[in-house]
mmCIF file of C-alpha atoms in Angstrom:
data_model
loop_
_atom_site.group_PDB
_atom_site.id
_atom_site.type_symbol
_atom_site.label_atom_id
_atom_site.label_comp_id
_atom_site.label_asym_id
_atom_site.label_seq_id
_atom_site.Cartn_x
_atom_site.Cartn_y
_atom_site.Cartn_z
ATOM 1 C CA MET Q 1 -3.005 -37.348 -30.559
ATOM 2 C CA ILE Q 2 -3.153 -40.009 -27.873
ATOM 3 C CA ILE Q 3 -2.684 -38.822 -24.305
ATOM 4 C CA ASN Q 4 -1.951 -41.186 -21.484
ATOM 5 C CA GLU Q 5 -3.176 -40.373 -18.002
ATOM 6 C CA ASN Q 6 0.381 -39.622 -16.914
ATOM 7 C CA ASP Q 7 0.862 -37.187 -19.785
ATOM 8 C CA ASP Q 8 -2.057 -34.896 -18.847
ATOM 9 C CA GLN Q 9 0.092 -32.402 -16.958
ATOM 10 C CA LYS Q 10 2.815 -32.317 -19.606
ATOM 11 C CA SER Q 11 0.376 -31.474 -22.397
ATOM 12 C CA LEU Q 12 -1.106 -28.412 -20.681
ATOM 13 C CA PRO Q 13 0.532 -25.046 -21.360
ATOM 14 C CA THR Q 14 2.219 -23.598 -18.278
ATOM 15 C CA ASN Q 15 0.312 -20.314 -18.479
ATOM 16 C CA VAL Q 16 -3.199 -21.794 -18.284
ATOM 17 C CA THR Q 17 -5.268 -20.163 -15.554
ATOM 18 C CA GLY Q 18 -8.342 -22.323 -15.201
ATOM 19 C CA SER Q 19 -10.507 -22.586 -12.119
ATOM 20 C CA GLY Q 20 -7.982 -24.870 -10.463
ATOM 21 C CA VAL Q 21 -4.951 -22.697 -11.176
ATOM 22 C CA ALA Q 22 -4.461 -19.377 -9.433
ATOM 23 C CA ARG Q 23 -1.632 -16.934 -9.860
ATOM 24 C CA SER Q 24 -0.618 -15.500 -6.527
ATOM 25 C CA LYS Q 25 -0.616 -11.719 -6.365
ATOM 26 C CA ARG Q 26 1.714 -9.642 -4.237
ATOM 27 C CA TRP Q 27 1.952 -5.959 -3.362
ATOM 28 C CA LEU Q 28 5.048 -4.363 -4.906
ATOM 29 C CA VAL Q 29 6.216 -0.746 -5.024
ATOM 30 C CA ALA Q 30 6.736 0.692 -8.521
ATOM 31 C CA ILE Q 31 9.028 3.716 -8.869
ATOM 32 C CA VAL Q 32 7.406 6.426 -11.015
ATOM 33 C CA ARG Q 33 8.714 9.600 -12.681
ATOM 34 C CA ILE Q 34 8.109 12.668 -10.544
ATOM 35 C CA CYS Q 35 4.658 14.277 -10.988
ATOM 36 C CA HIS Q 36 3.430 11.298 -13.075
ATOM 37 C CA GLU Q 37 1.839 9.338 -10.203
ATOM 38 C CA LYS Q 38 -1.834 10.110 -10.934
ATOM 39 C CA LYS Q 39 -1.621 9.600 -14.703
ATOM 40 C CA THR Q 40 0.331 6.368 -14.223
ATOM 41 C CA SER Q 41 -2.260 5.093 -11.742
ATOM 42 C CA GLU Q 42 -5.029 5.840 -14.271
ATOM 43 C CA ARG Q 43 -3.131 4.007 -17.039
ATOM 44 C CA LEU Q 44 -2.553 0.968 -14.808
ATOM 45 C CA THR Q 45 -6.272 0.879 -13.996
ATOM 46 C CA LYS Q 46 -7.125 0.988 -17.729
ATOM 47 C CA MET Q 47 -4.716 -1.940 -18.231
ATOM 48 C CA GLY Q 48 -6.690 -3.879 -15.599
ATOM 49 C CA ILE Q 49 -3.848 -3.829 -13.073
ATOM 50 C CA GLU Q 50 -4.877 -3.286 -9.462
ATOM 51 C CA ASN Q 51 -2.937 -0.390 -7.996
ATOM 52 C CA PHE Q 52 -3.052 1.945 -5.023
ATOM 53 C CA LEU Q 53 -1.853 5.540 -5.014
ATOM 54 C CA PRO Q 54 -2.030 7.008 -1.477
ATOM 55 C CA ILE Q 55 -3.614 10.452 -1.856
ATOM 56 C CA GLN Q 56 -4.730 12.815 0.866
ATOM 57 C CA GLN Q 57 -6.892 15.899 0.500
ATOM 58 C CA GLU Q 58 -5.513 19.142 1.924
ATOM 59 C CA VAL Q 59 -7.000 22.622 2.189
ATOM 60 C CA HIS Q 60 -4.716 25.331 0.809
ATOM 61 C CA GLN Q 61 -5.568 28.821 2.061
ATOM 62 C CA TRP Q 62 -4.689 31.965 0.144
ATOM 63 C CA SER Q 63 -5.611 35.512 1.103
ATOM 64 C CA ASP Q 64 -8.538 35.569 -1.331
ATOM 65 C CA ARG Q 65 -9.594 31.900 -1.558
ATOM 66 C CA ARG Q 66 -9.408 28.339 -0.287
ATOM 67 C CA LYS Q 67 -8.836 25.295 -2.419
ATOM 68 C CA ILE Q 68 -8.924 21.563 -1.666
ATOM 69 C CA VAL Q 69 -6.049 19.809 -3.393
ATOM 70 C CA ASP Q 70 -5.020 16.167 -3.628
ATOM 71 C CA ARG Q 71 -1.536 15.498 -2.268
ATOM 72 C CA VAL Q 72 0.366 12.326 -3.138
ATOM 73 C CA LEU Q 73 1.442 10.946 0.252
ATOM 74 C CA ILE Q 74 4.497 9.045 -1.032
ATOM 75 C CA PRO Q 75 5.862 10.863 -4.106
ATOM 76 C CA MET Q 76 7.243 8.819 -7.009
ATOM 77 C CA MET Q 77 5.737 5.536 -5.786
ATOM 78 C CA ILE Q 78 2.673 3.460 -6.659
ATOM 79 C CA PHE Q 79 1.662 0.207 -5.002
ATOM 80 C CA VAL Q 80 0.716 -2.508 -7.500
ATOM 81 C CA HIS Q 81 -1.011 -5.817 -6.684
ATOM 82 C CA VAL Q 82 0.312 -8.126 -9.368
ATOM 83 C CA ASP Q 83 1.079 -11.699 -10.378
ATOM 84 C CA SER Q 84 4.299 -12.589 -12.209
ATOM 85 C CA HIS Q 85 2.810 -11.787 -15.658
ATOM 86 C CA GLU Q 86 1.380 -8.404 -14.581
ATOM 87 C CA GLN Q 87 4.657 -7.606 -12.816
ATOM 88 C CA LYS Q 88 6.384 -7.519 -16.223
ATOM 89 C CA GLU Q 89 3.479 -5.661 -17.845
ATOM 90 C CA VAL Q 90 3.750 -2.776 -15.347
ATOM 91 C CA LEU Q 91 7.323 -2.099 -16.489
ATOM 92 C CA THR Q 92 6.138 -1.508 -20.074
ATOM 93 C CA LEU Q 93 4.896 1.957 -19.014
ATOM 94 C CA SER Q 94 7.509 4.596 -19.786
ATOM 95 C CA SER Q 95 6.718 6.494 -16.568
ATOM 96 C CA ILE Q 96 7.725 3.477 -14.413
ATOM 97 C CA SER Q 97 11.458 2.850 -14.156
ATOM 98 C CA ARG Q 98 11.708 -0.140 -11.798
ATOM 99 C CA TYR Q 99 10.481 -1.803 -8.607
ATOM 100 C CA MET Q 100 11.771 -1.063 -5.126
ATOM 101 C CA VAL Q 101 14.154 -3.841 -4.068
ATOM 102 C CA LEU Q 102 15.678 -4.888 -0.769
ATOM 103 C CA ARG Q 103 19.272 -3.743 -0.344
ATOM 104 C CA GLY Q 104 21.673 -6.186 -1.970
ATOM 105 C CA GLU Q 105 18.897 -8.109 -3.738
ATOM 106 C CA SER Q 106 17.549 -8.066 -7.265
ATOM 107 C CA THR Q 107 13.970 -9.244 -6.648
ATOM 108 C CA PRO Q 108 11.259 -6.672 -5.825
ATOM 109 C CA ALA Q 109 10.464 -6.082 -2.160
ATOM 110 C CA VAL Q 110 7.027 -7.416 -1.187
ATOM 111 C CA ILE Q 111 4.748 -5.394 1.096
ATOM 112 C CA PRO Q 112 2.791 -7.874 3.277
ATOM 113 C CA ASP Q 113 -0.982 -7.914 2.654
ATOM 114 C CA GLN Q 114 -1.777 -7.102 6.303
ATOM 115 C CA GLN Q 115 0.380 -3.948 6.196
ATOM 116 C CA MET Q 116 -1.402 -2.797 3.036
ATOM 117 C CA LEU Q 117 -4.830 -3.458 4.559
ATOM 118 C CA ARG Q 118 -3.974 -1.372 7.629
ATOM 119 C CA PHE Q 119 -2.436 1.426 5.559
ATOM 120 C CA LYS Q 120 -5.436 1.627 3.192
ATOM 121 C CA PHE Q 121 -7.848 1.538 6.157
ATOM 122 C CA MET Q 122 -5.957 4.411 7.801
ATOM 123 C CA LEU Q 123 -6.093 6.496 4.598
ATOM 124 C CA ASP Q 124 -9.769 5.764 3.984
ATOM 125 C CA TYR Q 125 -11.042 6.564 7.469
ATOM 126 C CA SER Q 126 -8.708 9.049 9.154
ATOM 127 C CA ASP Q 127 -10.052 12.546 9.795
ATOM 128 C CA GLU Q 128 -6.519 13.706 10.634
ATOM 129 C CA ALA Q 129 -3.622 14.276 8.247
ATOM 130 C CA ILE Q 130 -1.411 11.222 7.776
ATOM 131 C CA SER Q 131 2.335 11.681 7.617
ATOM 132 C CA MET Q 132 5.020 9.304 6.421
ATOM 133 C CA ASN Q 133 7.887 8.968 8.871
ATOM 134 C CA THR Q 134 10.939 7.602 7.070
ATOM 135 C CA SER Q 135 13.421 7.980 9.936
ATOM 136 C CA PRO Q 136 13.727 4.870 12.130
ATOM 137 C CA LEU Q 137 11.110 4.766 14.892
ATOM 138 C CA ALA Q 138 11.602 2.666 17.988
ATOM 139 C CA PRO Q 139 8.937 -0.038 18.222
ATOM 140 C CA GLY Q 140 5.907 1.198 20.111
ATOM 141 C CA GLU Q 141 3.299 -0.593 22.190
ATOM 142 C CA LYS Q 142 0.985 -2.760 20.063
ATOM 143 C CA ILE Q 143 -2.449 -1.148 20.240
ATOM 144 C CA ARG Q 144 -5.935 -1.198 18.748
ATOM 145 C CA VAL Q 145 -7.981 1.960 18.167
ATOM 146 C CA ILE Q 146 -11.286 1.619 20.072
ATOM 147 C CA LYS Q 147 -12.954 5.009 19.406
ATOM 148 C CA GLY Q 148 -13.414 7.333 16.464
ATOM 149 C CA PRO Q 149 -13.255 6.776 12.696
ATOM 150 C CA LEU Q 150 -10.188 4.509 12.950
ATOM 151 C CA ALA Q 151 -11.826 2.113 15.442
ATOM 152 C CA GLY Q 152 -10.554 -1.416 14.817
ATOM 153 C CA LEU Q 153 -7.200 -0.373 13.341
ATOM 154 C CA GLU Q 154 -4.199 -2.091 14.891
ATOM 155 C CA GLY Q 155 -0.764 -0.525 14.937
ATOM 156 C CA GLU Q 156 1.827 0.825 17.308
ATOM 157 C CA LEU Q 157 1.483 3.720 19.759
ATOM 158 C CA VAL Q 158 4.514 5.948 19.169
ATOM 159 C CA ASN Q 159 5.600 9.374 20.322
ATOM 160 C CA VAL Q 160 6.721 11.788 17.586
ATOM 161 C CA ASN Q 161 7.751 15.310 18.623
ATOM 162 C CA GLY Q 162 5.827 14.965 21.888
ATOM 163 C CA LYS Q 163 2.579 13.815 20.231
ATOM 164 C CA SER Q 164 0.911 10.408 20.537
ATOM 165 C CA LYS Q 165 0.421 8.786 17.164
ATOM 166 C CA VAL Q 166 -0.753 5.446 15.858
ATOM 167 C CA ALA Q 167 1.796 4.089 13.397
ATOM 168 C CA VAL Q 168 1.445 1.446 10.694
ATOM 169 C CA ARG Q 169 4.804 0.128 9.491
ATOM 170 C CA LEU Q 170 5.366 -0.458 5.771
ATOM 171 C CA THR Q 171 8.289 -2.644 4.736
ATOM 172 C CA MET Q 172 11.171 -0.436 3.526
ATOM 173 C CA LEU Q 173 9.033 2.733 3.474
ATOM 174 C CA GLY Q 174 8.912 3.646 7.173
ATOM 175 C CA CYS Q 175 5.704 4.334 9.088
ATOM 176 C CA ALA Q 176 2.408 5.968 8.232
ATOM 177 C CA CYS Q 177 1.487 7.996 11.332
ATOM 178 C CA VAL Q 178 -1.605 9.844 12.462
ATOM 179 C CA ASP Q 179 -2.367 11.762 15.676
ATOM 180 C CA ILE Q 180 -4.478 9.819 18.155
ATOM 181 C CA PRO Q 181 -5.580 10.632 21.716
ATOM 182 C CA VAL Q 182 -4.261 7.987 24.128
ATOM 183 C CA GLY Q 183 -7.824 7.501 25.426
ATOM 184 C CA CYS Q 184 -8.869 6.163 22.005
ATOM 185 C CA VAL Q 185 -6.583 3.119 22.084
ATOM 186 C CA GLU Q 186 -6.137 -0.066 24.086
ATOM 187 C CA PRO Q 187 -3.211 -2.489 24.280
ATOM 188 C CA VAL Q 188 -3.538 -5.556 22.066
ATOM 189 C CA GLY Q 189 -3.497 -8.711 24.170
ATOM 190 C CA TYR Q 190 -1.899 -11.846 22.810
ATOM 191 C CA GLY Q 191 -4.411 -14.443 21.667
ATOM 192 C CA ASN Q 192 -7.210 -11.912 21.123
ATOM 193 C CA SER Q 193 -8.815 -12.688 17.762
ATOM 194 C CA THR Q 194 -11.423 -9.913 17.562
ATOM 195 C CA THR Q 195 -9.309 -7.652 15.384
ATOM 196 C CA ARG Q 196 -10.638 -5.850 12.318
ATOM 197 C CA MET Q 197 -7.427 -4.588 10.734
#
């Protein structure tokens, strides 16, 4: 076969992923059958698909004993970080029905990388229980946590039921909120580039 210089691109298969070709990955929300979140996350990991299942440990107290249990923070949902090929592969699992989509659209809703970074940071480092607030919250003051385990996290300072909380917004899912003393935060100034999260 003789290949001219101009024919190089035409002769390569479209699915080649060499060092010069990268498939862009995006965070999507997969809808999972109830009570199948942990097993589905394990199966995705075995398939080599990056996923994130927000889990929080809680202490359950009975009269005779205490037990630490894992609670799924957002039931029936798993975040997957996928390219277009992996996006189709995820749907081959029987426990996953579809992706979350924007109202009136057919393409999956994308969670921005920065939102995911902040959300994961909050889950990894918070000593306090995190709650998901799905009702609309008025925008709060943009702040950065300056003290405690969440130091460096940027979000919004909101008031929920009379308590100060730092909130991280997640597209279509609402806000992840955690209690924070007002003395542990500072306003974020425009043009300040010393942020961590």
